[in-house]
PDB file of C-alpha atoms in Angstrom:
ATOM      1  CA  MET A1346     -48.020   3.645 -12.618  1.00 85.00           C
ATOM      2  CA  ASN A1347     -44.269   3.327 -12.276  1.00 90.00           C
ATOM      3  CA  PRO A1348     -42.401   1.216  -9.728  1.00 96.00           C
ATOM      4  CA  LYS A1349     -40.440   2.885  -6.961  1.00 97.00           C
ATOM      5  CA  ILE A1350     -36.743   2.343  -7.690  1.00 98.00           C
ATOM      6  CA  GLY A1351     -34.286   1.937  -4.820  1.00 98.00           C
ATOM      7  CA  LEU A1352     -30.513   2.172  -5.123  1.00 98.00           C
ATOM      8  CA  ALA A1353     -28.165   0.648  -2.540  1.00 97.00           C
ATOM      9  CA  LEU A1354     -24.657   2.131  -2.687  1.00 97.00           C
ATOM     10  CA  GLY A1355     -22.019   0.038  -0.960  1.00 93.00           C
ATOM     11  CA  SER A1356     -18.874   0.802   0.977  1.00 89.00           C
ATOM     12  CA  GLY A1357     -15.420   0.517  -0.537  1.00 84.00           C
ATOM     13  CA  GLY A1358     -13.376   3.673   0.040  1.00 81.00           C
ATOM     14  CA  SER A1359     -12.122   5.277  -3.160  1.00 83.00           C
ATOM     15  CA  ARG A1360     -13.720   2.469  -5.169  1.00 88.00           C
ATOM     16  CA  GLY A1361     -17.005   4.163  -4.281  1.00 91.00           C
ATOM     17  CA  PHE A1362     -16.372   6.700  -7.033  1.00 93.00           C
ATOM     18  CA  ALA A1363     -17.702   3.973  -9.348  1.00 95.00           C
ATOM     19  CA  HIS A1364     -21.137   4.823  -7.908  1.00 97.00           C
ATOM     20  CA  VAL A1365     -20.913   8.091  -9.841  1.00 97.00           C
ATOM     21  CA  GLY A1366     -20.679   6.076 -13.061  1.00 97.00           C
ATOM     22  CA  VAL A1367     -23.684   4.027 -11.982  1.00 98.00           C
ATOM     23  CA  LEU A1368     -25.731   7.182 -11.398  1.00 98.00           C
ATOM     24  CA  LYS A1369     -24.631   8.653 -14.743  1.00 98.00           C
ATOM     25  CA  VAL A1370     -25.847   5.670 -16.756  1.00 98.00           C
ATOM     26  CA  LEU A1371     -29.122   5.376 -14.842  1.00 98.00           C
ATOM     27  CA  LYS A1372     -29.871   9.041 -15.462  1.00 97.00           C
ATOM     28  CA  ASP A1373     -28.889   8.850 -19.146  1.00 97.00           C
ATOM     29  CA  ASN A1374     -31.359   5.997 -19.556  1.00 98.00           C
ATOM     30  CA  GLY A1375     -34.207   7.804 -17.834  1.00 97.00           C
ATOM     31  CA  ILE A1376     -34.200   5.604 -14.725  1.00 97.00           C
ATOM     32  CA  LYS A1377     -35.635   7.717 -11.907  1.00 96.00           C
ATOM     33  CA  ILE A1378     -34.308   6.832  -8.461  1.00 98.00           C
ATOM     34  CA  ASP A1379     -36.816   7.182  -5.628  1.00 98.00           C
ATOM     35  CA  TYR A1380     -34.759   5.920  -2.677  1.00 98.00           C
ATOM     36  CA  ILE A1381     -31.052   5.676  -1.912  1.00 98.00           C
ATOM     37  CA  ALA A1382     -29.354   3.910   0.989  1.00 98.00           C
ATOM     38  CA  GLY A1383     -25.601   4.142   1.404  1.00 97.00           C
ATOM     39  CA  SER A1384     -22.819   2.801   3.577  1.00 96.00           C
ATOM     40  CA  SER A1385     -19.540   4.676   3.980  1.00 92.00           C
ATOM     41  CA  MET A1386     -18.474   6.097   0.590  1.00 93.00           C
ATOM     42  CA  GLY A1387     -21.856   5.074  -0.760  1.00 96.00           C
ATOM     43  CA  ALA A1388     -23.464   7.317   1.861  1.00 97.00           C
ATOM     44  CA  LEU A1389     -21.340  10.274   0.775  1.00 95.00           C
ATOM     45  CA  ILE A1390     -22.178   9.845  -2.911  1.00 97.00           C
ATOM     46  CA  GLY A1391     -25.838   9.269  -2.058  1.00 98.00           C
ATOM     47  CA  VAL A1392     -26.340  12.429  -0.001  1.00 98.00           C
ATOM     48  CA  LEU A1393     -24.576  14.594  -2.577  1.00 97.00           C
ATOM     49  CA  TYR A1394     -26.853  13.232  -5.290  1.00 98.00           C
ATOM     50  CA  GLY A1395     -29.860  13.787  -3.038  1.00 98.00           C
ATOM     51  CA  ALA A1396     -28.685  17.342  -2.361  1.00 97.00           C
ATOM     52  CA  GLY A1397     -29.028  18.125  -6.058  1.00 96.00           C
ATOM     53  CA  TYR A1398     -25.629  17.390  -7.574  1.00 97.00           C
ATOM     54  CA  GLU A1399     -26.055  15.900 -11.038  1.00 97.00           C
ATOM     55  CA  PRO A1400     -23.834  12.909 -11.924  1.00 96.00           C
ATOM     56  CA  SER A1401     -21.825  15.102 -14.309  1.00 95.00           C
ATOM     57  CA  MET A1402     -21.037  17.502 -11.454  1.00 95.00           C
ATOM     58  CA  LEU A1403     -20.230  14.621  -9.107  1.00 94.00           C
ATOM     59  CA  GLU A1404     -17.762  13.383 -11.705  1.00 94.00           C
ATOM     60  CA  LYS A1405     -16.031  16.773 -11.865  1.00 90.00           C
ATOM     61  CA  MET A1406     -15.892  16.935  -8.070  1.00 89.00           C
ATOM     62  CA  ALA A1407     -14.494  13.403  -7.860  1.00 87.00           C
ATOM     63  CA  ILE A1408     -11.725  14.136 -10.353  1.00 84.00           C
ATOM     64  CA  GLN A1409     -10.644  17.136  -8.262  1.00 80.00           C
ATOM     65  CA  PHE A1410     -10.875  15.213  -4.983  1.00 70.00           C
ATOM     66  CA  ARG A1411      -7.765  14.686  -2.866  1.00 57.00           C
ATOM     67  CA  ARG A1412      -7.421  12.594   0.290  1.00 53.00           C
ATOM     68  CA  LYS A1413      -6.159  15.632   2.207  1.00 49.00           C
ATOM     69  CA  TYR A1414      -9.647  17.159   1.926  1.00 49.00           C
ATOM     70  CA  LEU A1415     -10.959  14.506   4.332  1.00 53.00           C
ATOM     71  CA  PHE A1416      -7.967  13.606   6.485  1.00 54.00           C
ATOM     72  CA  ASP A1417      -6.982  15.780   9.463  1.00 47.00           C
ATOM     73  CA  PHE A1418      -4.415  13.816  11.422  1.00 49.00           C
ATOM     74  CA  THR A1419      -4.345  13.706  15.205  1.00 56.00           C
ATOM     75  CA  VAL A1420      -2.433  11.981  18.011  1.00 42.00           C
ATOM     76  CA  PRO A1421      -3.815   8.420  17.972  1.00 54.00           C
ATOM     77  CA  LYS A1422      -6.310   7.506  20.649  1.00 58.00           C
ATOM     78  CA  MET A1423      -9.304   6.018  18.862  1.00 56.00           C
ATOM     79  CA  GLY A1424      -8.082   6.831  15.359  1.00 57.00           C
ATOM     80  CA  PHE A1425      -5.446   8.659  13.335  1.00 63.00           C
ATOM     81  CA  VAL A1426      -7.883  11.050  11.670  1.00 77.00           C
ATOM     82  CA  LYS A1427     -10.138  13.416  13.626  1.00 77.00           C
ATOM     83  CA  GLY A1428     -12.764  13.667  10.915  1.00 75.00           C
ATOM     84  CA  ASP A1429     -13.578  17.354  11.462  1.00 84.00           C
ATOM     85  CA  LYS A1430     -12.459  18.235   7.919  1.00 85.00           C
ATOM     86  CA  ALA A1431     -14.698  15.552   6.473  1.00 86.00           C
ATOM     87  CA  LYS A1432     -17.722  16.811   8.393  1.00 89.00           C
ATOM     88  CA  GLN A1433     -17.064  20.442   7.448  1.00 90.00           C
ATOM     89  CA  LEU A1434     -16.640  19.505   3.783  1.00 89.00           C
ATOM     90  CA  VAL A1435     -19.928  17.586   3.663  1.00 92.00           C
ATOM     91  CA  GLN A1436     -21.748  20.341   5.544  1.00 93.00           C
ATOM     92  CA  MET A1437     -20.522  22.904   3.026  1.00 92.00           C
ATOM     93  CA  LEU A1438     -21.388  20.771  -0.018  1.00 93.00           C
ATOM     94  CA  VAL A1439     -24.956  20.062   1.101  1.00 95.00           C
ATOM     95  CA  ASN A1440     -25.466  23.688   2.197  1.00 92.00           C
ATOM     96  CA  ASN A1441     -26.490  22.698   5.730  1.00 88.00           C
ATOM     97  CA  LYS A1442     -29.454  20.635   4.521  1.00 93.00           C
ATOM     98  CA  GLN A1443     -30.989  17.923   6.695  1.00 97.00           C
ATOM     99  CA  LEU A1444     -31.421  14.322   5.571  1.00 98.00           C
ATOM    100  CA  GLU A1445     -35.181  14.792   5.346  1.00 98.00           C
ATOM    101  CA  ASP A1446     -34.630  17.575   2.776  1.00 97.00           C
ATOM    102  CA  LEU A1447     -32.973  15.303   0.208  1.00 98.00           C
ATOM    103  CA  LYS A1448     -34.606  14.208  -3.041  1.00 97.00           C
ATOM    104  CA  PRO A1449     -34.500  11.350  -3.729  1.00 97.00           C
ATOM    105  CA  GLU A1450     -34.885  10.232  -0.136  1.00 98.00           C
ATOM    106  CA  VAL A1451     -31.530   9.076   1.263  1.00 98.00           C
ATOM    107  CA  ALA A1452     -30.762   6.836   4.246  1.00 98.00           C
ATOM    108  CA  VAL A1453     -27.277   6.647   5.749  1.00 98.00           C
ATOM    109  CA  VAL A1454     -26.060   3.447   7.401  1.00 98.00           C
ATOM    110  CA  ALA A1455     -23.589   3.452  10.301  1.00 97.00           C
ATOM    111  CA  THR A1456     -22.514   1.018  13.015  1.00 95.00           C
ATOM    112  CA  GLU A1457     -23.109   1.712  16.697  1.00 96.00           C
ATOM    113  CA  LEU A1458     -19.784   0.621  18.099  1.00 93.00           C
ATOM    114  CA  LEU A1459     -20.610  -0.440  21.642  1.00 92.00           C
ATOM    115  CA  LYS A1460     -23.680  -2.526  20.784  1.00 94.00           C
ATOM    116  CA  GLY A1461     -22.373  -3.633  17.390  1.00 90.00           C
ATOM    117  CA  LYS A1462     -25.665  -2.938  15.644  1.00 94.00           C
ATOM    118  CA  LYS A1463     -26.734  -1.270  12.419  1.00 96.00           C
ATOM    119  CA  VAL A1464     -28.222   2.195  12.698  1.00 98.00           C
ATOM    120  CA  VAL A1465     -30.017   3.898   9.806  1.00 98.00           C
ATOM    121  CA  PHE A1466     -30.152   7.694   9.772  1.00 98.00           C
ATOM    122  CA  LYS A1467     -33.070   9.140   7.779  1.00 98.00           C
ATOM    123  CA  THR A1468     -33.422  12.502   9.492  1.00 97.00           C
ATOM    124  CA  GLY A1469     -31.095  15.030  11.056  1.00 97.00           C
ATOM    125  CA  GLU A1470     -27.749  16.550  10.202  1.00 96.00           C
ATOM    126  CA  ILE A1471     -26.306  15.114   6.987  1.00 98.00           C
ATOM    127  CA  SER A1472     -22.674  15.850   7.790  1.00 96.00           C
ATOM    128  CA  GLN A1473     -22.914  14.082  11.144  1.00 96.00           C
ATOM    129  CA  ALA A1474     -24.539  10.961   9.685  1.00 98.00           C
ATOM    130  CA  VAL A1475     -22.046  10.732   6.807  1.00 96.00           C
ATOM    131  CA  ARG A1476     -19.128  11.377   9.149  1.00 94.00           C
ATOM    132  CA  ALA A1477     -20.329   8.398  11.218  1.00 96.00           C
ATOM    133  CA  SER A1478     -20.772   6.181   8.167  1.00 96.00           C
ATOM    134  CA  ILE A1479     -17.248   6.821   6.775  1.00 92.00           C
ATOM    135  CA  ALA A1480     -15.392   6.332  10.072  1.00 91.00           C
ATOM    136  CA  ILE A1481     -13.166   3.374   9.183  1.00 86.00           C
ATOM    137  CA  PRO A1482     -12.328   1.700  12.515  1.00 85.00           C
ATOM    138  CA  GLY A1483      -8.801   2.459  13.644  1.00 80.00           C
ATOM    139  CA  ILE A1484      -8.241   5.122  10.979  1.00 83.00           C
ATOM    140  CA  MET A1485     -10.905   7.726  11.704  1.00 85.00           C
ATOM    141  CA  VAL A1486     -12.052   8.595  15.207  1.00 87.00           C
ATOM    142  CA  PRO A1487     -15.613   7.313  15.805  1.00 90.00           C
ATOM    143  CA  GLU A1488     -18.360   9.920  15.515  1.00 93.00           C
ATOM    144  CA  THR A1489     -20.259  10.686  18.704  1.00 93.00           C
ATOM    145  CA  ILE A1490     -23.988  11.265  18.290  1.00 95.00           C
ATOM    146  CA  ASN A1491     -26.174  11.678  21.380  1.00 95.00           C
ATOM    147  CA  GLY A1492     -23.470  10.105  23.514  1.00 95.00           C
ATOM    148  CA  LYS A1493     -23.090   7.016  21.313  1.00 96.00           C
ATOM    149  CA  LEU A1494     -20.058   6.075  19.215  1.00 94.00           C
ATOM    150  CA  TYR A1495     -20.505   5.252  15.521  1.00 95.00           C
ATOM    151  CA  VAL A1496     -18.163   3.793  12.914  1.00 93.00           C
ATOM    152  CA  ASP A1497     -18.224   2.771   9.248  1.00 92.00           C
ATOM    153  CA  GLY A1498     -21.550   1.439   7.987  1.00 92.00           C
ATOM    154  CA  GLY A1499     -19.723  -1.212   5.973  1.00 87.00           C
ATOM    155  CA  VAL A1500     -18.876  -3.034   9.205  1.00 87.00           C
ATOM    156  CA  VAL A1501     -22.460  -4.296   9.511  1.00 89.00           C
ATOM    157  CA  ASP A1502     -24.053  -3.693   6.100  1.00 90.00           C
ATOM    158  CA  ARG A1503     -21.721  -3.023   3.200  1.00 87.00           C
ATOM    159  CA  VAL A1504     -24.466  -2.891   0.537  1.00 92.00           C
ATOM    160  CA  PRO A1505     -27.670  -1.812   2.325  1.00 94.00           C
ATOM    161  CA  VAL A1506     -30.240  -3.481   0.097  1.00 94.00           C
ATOM    162  CA  SER A1507     -32.566  -4.255   3.008  1.00 94.00           C
ATOM    163  CA  VAL A1508     -32.687  -0.558   3.892  1.00 96.00           C
ATOM    164  CA  VAL A1509     -33.982   0.593   0.485  1.00 97.00           C
ATOM    165  CA  LYS A1510     -36.481  -2.241   0.566  1.00 96.00           C
ATOM    166  CA  GLU A1511     -37.779  -1.005   3.919  1.00 97.00           C
ATOM    167  CA  MET A1512     -37.937   2.524   2.475  1.00 98.00           C
ATOM    168  CA  GLY A1513     -40.522   1.268  -0.020  1.00 97.00           C
ATOM    169  CA  ALA A1514     -38.625   0.289  -3.164  1.00 97.00           C
ATOM    170  CA  ASP A1515     -40.388  -2.034  -5.594  1.00 97.00           C
ATOM    171  CA  ILE A1516     -37.241  -2.694  -7.645  1.00 97.00           C
ATOM    172  CA  ILE A1517     -33.799  -2.606  -6.045  1.00 97.00           C
ATOM    173  CA  ILE A1518     -30.510  -1.880  -7.768  1.00 97.00           C
ATOM    174  CA  ALA A1519     -27.358  -2.627  -5.795  1.00 96.00           C
ATOM    175  CA  SER A1520     -23.911  -1.218  -6.530  1.00 95.00           C
ATOM    176  CA  ASP A1521     -21.249  -3.342  -4.841  1.00 90.00           C
ATOM    177  CA  VAL A1522     -17.742  -1.859  -5.137  1.00 88.00           C
ATOM    178  CA  SER A1523     -16.120  -3.699  -2.259  1.00 76.00           C
ATOM    179  CA  TYR A1524     -13.604  -6.198  -3.586  1.00 65.00           C
ATOM    180  CA  PHE A1525     -10.817  -7.976  -1.804  1.00 54.00           C
ATOM    181  CA  TYR A1526      -7.497  -6.647  -3.061  1.00 56.00           C
ATOM    182  CA  GLN A1527      -4.455  -8.881  -2.603  1.00 59.00           C
ATOM    183  CA  LYS A1528      -1.711  -6.389  -1.838  1.00 55.00           C
ATOM    184  CA  GLU A1529       1.830  -7.149  -2.945  1.00 55.00           C
ATOM    185  CA  GLU A1530       3.053  -5.931   0.411  1.00 65.00           C
ATOM    186  CA  ILE A1531       1.785  -4.431   3.654  1.00 65.00           C
ATOM    187  CA  THR A1532       3.826  -1.369   4.575  1.00 66.00           C
ATOM    188  CA  SER A1533       1.719   0.814   6.886  1.00 67.00           C
ATOM    189  CA  ILE A1534      -0.935   0.809   9.571  1.00 67.00           C
ATOM    190  CA  TYR A1535      -3.388   1.994   6.920  1.00 67.00           C
ATOM    191  CA  ASP A1536      -2.620  -1.068   4.792  1.00 69.00           C
ATOM    192  CA  VAL A1537      -3.193  -3.311   7.813  1.00 73.00           C
ATOM    193  CA  ILE A1538      -6.551  -1.769   8.681  1.00 70.00           C
ATOM    194  CA  THR A1539      -7.971  -1.404   5.157  1.00 70.00           C
ATOM    195  CA  GLN A1540      -6.810  -4.876   4.152  1.00 69.00           C
ATOM    196  CA  SER A1541      -8.480  -6.292   7.258  1.00 70.00           C
ATOM    197  CA  MET A1542     -11.715  -4.461   6.384  1.00 70.00           C
ATOM    198  CA  ASP A1543     -11.587  -5.804   2.816  1.00 69.00           C
ATOM    199  CA  ILE A1544     -11.096  -9.350   4.077  1.00 68.00           C
ATOM    200  CA  MET A1545     -13.958  -8.967   6.546  1.00 68.00           C
ATOM    201  CA  GLU A1546     -16.270  -7.655   3.848  1.00 65.00           C
ATOM    202  CA  ARG A1547     -15.300 -10.513   1.529  1.00 63.00           C
ATOM    203  CA  GLU A1548     -16.182 -13.042   4.217  1.00 59.00           C
ATOM    204  CA  LEU A1549     -19.485 -11.272   4.896  1.00 61.00           C
ATOM    205  CA  SER A1550     -20.395 -11.506   1.215  1.00 57.00           C
ATOM    206  CA  ARG A1551     -19.702 -15.245   1.251  1.00 52.00           C
ATOM    207  CA  SER A1552     -21.956 -15.873   4.237  1.00 47.00           C
ATOM    208  CA  ARG A1553     -24.802 -13.528   3.353  1.00 50.00           C
ATOM    209  CA  ASP A1554     -26.531 -13.112   0.022  1.00 56.00           C
ATOM    210  CA  ILE A1555     -27.425  -9.621  -1.137  1.00 69.00           C
ATOM    211  CA  HIS A1556     -30.987  -9.846  -2.437  1.00 84.00           C
ATOM    212  CA  SER A1557     -31.459  -7.230  -5.144  1.00 92.00           C
ATOM    213  CA  ASP A1558     -33.205  -7.202  -8.510  1.00 95.00           C
ATOM    214  CA  ILE A1559     -30.120  -5.849 -10.268  1.00 96.00           C
ATOM    215  CA  MET A1560     -26.621  -6.366  -8.896  1.00 94.00           C
ATOM    216  CA  ILE A1561     -23.899  -4.139 -10.334  1.00 95.00           C
ATOM    217  CA  ARG A1562     -20.357  -5.223  -9.444  1.00 91.00           C
ATOM    218  CA  PRO A1563     -17.727  -3.086 -11.190  1.00 90.00           C
ATOM    219  CA  MET A1564     -14.424  -4.933 -11.585  1.00 83.00           C
ATOM    220  CA  LEU A1565     -12.304  -2.851  -9.233  1.00 80.00           C
ATOM    221  CA  SER A1566     -10.061  -5.468  -7.660  1.00 68.00           C
ATOM    222  CA  HIS A1567      -7.007  -3.543  -8.892  1.00 69.00           C
ATOM    223  CA  ILE A1568      -8.058  -0.355  -7.059  1.00 68.00           C
ATOM    224  CA  LYS A1569      -7.059   0.109  -3.433  1.00 65.00           C
ATOM    225  CA  SER A1570      -9.725   1.505  -1.133  1.00 59.00           C
ATOM    226  CA  THR A1571      -7.328   4.300  -0.090  1.00 60.00           C
ATOM    227  CA  GLN A1572      -6.128   5.026  -3.635  1.00 65.00           C
ATOM    228  CA  PHE A1573      -7.709   8.383  -4.511  1.00 64.00           C
ATOM    229  CA  VAL A1574      -6.137   8.502  -7.966  1.00 67.00           C
ATOM    230  CA  ASN A1575      -7.292   7.303 -11.401  1.00 80.00           C
ATOM    231  CA  VAL A1576     -10.747   8.461 -10.357  1.00 88.00           C
ATOM    232  CA  LEU A1577     -11.958   8.875 -13.943  1.00 90.00           C
ATOM    233  CA  ASP A1578     -11.053   5.247 -14.695  1.00 91.00           C
ATOM    234  CA  THR A1579     -12.992   4.120 -11.617  1.00 92.00           C
ATOM    235  CA  ILE A1580     -16.067   6.091 -12.712  1.00 94.00           C
ATOM    236  CA  GLU A1581     -15.841   4.715 -16.255  1.00 95.00           C
ATOM    237  CA  ILE A1582     -15.678   1.155 -14.947  1.00 94.00           C
ATOM    238  CA  GLY A1583     -18.872   1.871 -12.988  1.00 96.00           C
ATOM    239  CA  GLU A1584     -20.497   3.195 -16.172  1.00 97.00           C
ATOM    240  CA  LYS A1585     -19.545   0.209 -18.306  1.00 97.00           C
ATOM    241  CA  GLU A1586     -20.747  -2.311 -15.755  1.00 96.00           C
ATOM    242  CA  THR A1587     -24.063  -0.504 -15.332  1.00 98.00           C
ATOM    243  CA  GLU A1588     -24.635  -0.361 -19.090  1.00 98.00           C
ATOM    244  CA  LYS A1589     -24.542  -4.172 -19.127  1.00 97.00           C
ATOM    245  CA  HIS A1590     -27.609  -4.259 -16.868  1.00 98.00           C
ATOM    246  CA  ILE A1591     -29.775  -1.525 -18.406  1.00 98.00           C
ATOM    247  CA  LYS A1592     -31.674  -3.841 -20.757  1.00 97.00           C
ATOM    248  CA  GLU A1593     -32.480  -6.244 -17.908  1.00 97.00           C
ATOM    249  CA  LEU A1594     -33.480  -3.362 -15.623  1.00 98.00           C
ATOM    250  CA  LYS A1595     -35.874  -1.883 -18.203  1.00 97.00           C
ATOM    251  CA  LYS A1596     -37.398  -5.324 -18.718  1.00 97.00           C
ATOM    252  CA  LYS A1597     -37.989  -5.706 -14.975  1.00 96.00           C
ATOM    253  CA  ILE A1598     -39.642  -2.286 -14.888  1.00 96.00           C
ATOM    254  CA  GLU A1599     -41.963  -3.195 -17.773  1.00 95.00           C
ATOM    255  CA  ASN A1600     -42.785  -6.566 -16.203  1.00 94.00           C
ATOM    256  CA  TRP A1601     -43.663  -4.808 -12.931  1.00 94.00           C
ATOM    257  CA  LYS A1602     -45.965  -2.415 -14.793  1.00 89.00           C
ATOM    258  CA  GLY A1603     -47.580  -5.359 -16.579  1.00 87.00           C
ATOM    259  CA  ARG A1604     -48.311  -7.150 -13.322  1.00 85.00           C
ATOM    260  CA  LYS A1605     -49.823  -3.996 -11.839  1.00 77.00           C
ATOM    261  CA  ASN A1606     -52.025  -3.438 -14.887  1.00 73.00           C
ATOM    262  CA  ASP A1607     -53.217  -7.046 -14.806  1.00 71.00           C
ATOM    263  CA  SER A1608     -54.193  -6.724 -11.178  1.00 64.00           C
TER     264      SER A1608
END
């Protein structure tokens, strides 16, 4: 009997491409993922993996990715970016699948804006859930679902470890790519908003422990969350950091099996 493995993929904008490196190394080492929970960029990577994209294909897609594929600018009211392009892109990539169709099972975390609470989407339209989860407050217009406004999942749960635990994971791997980046200068509204989000997430991490069996924290402090360049370097950093934890992860899996056999 094998343990159910859960993977929590955190928010972090373009730094989330490191999750691709995490998935590559886990697959290369025969680590089967049973559950994935993702916030923001982690949600996007998670649903694509669940839709059948192998890590090698995700890497090729990431290298070709450009910010213009997601950003459709609008006259500011609740955000500078409408988000229609992002939703259409996700819908196309997952071939109109629903969340309940994904394997491994994937949960998408978003924030209900008015009540300020975490919402976990496990069923329904993938593109709508991901669009909600990536809606950085002030930059992307909130997503409306059943009359409620939703924004970035990282606002309430940047690395959704508790979600994969609730899904049934016996061993939890967390990939935390959200690092505070001390900018040399602030020159735009985007810098103001993303820097504020990074600071908020740093403070959240100080006040709340993330309880996982394996914590992977790629050193990405030099990568801006809006910097969709040097993607291959970001992925490779995710790979190298994950490789450091493979021996420990395999040991935890064997220990779990031993306990089950003894009982």
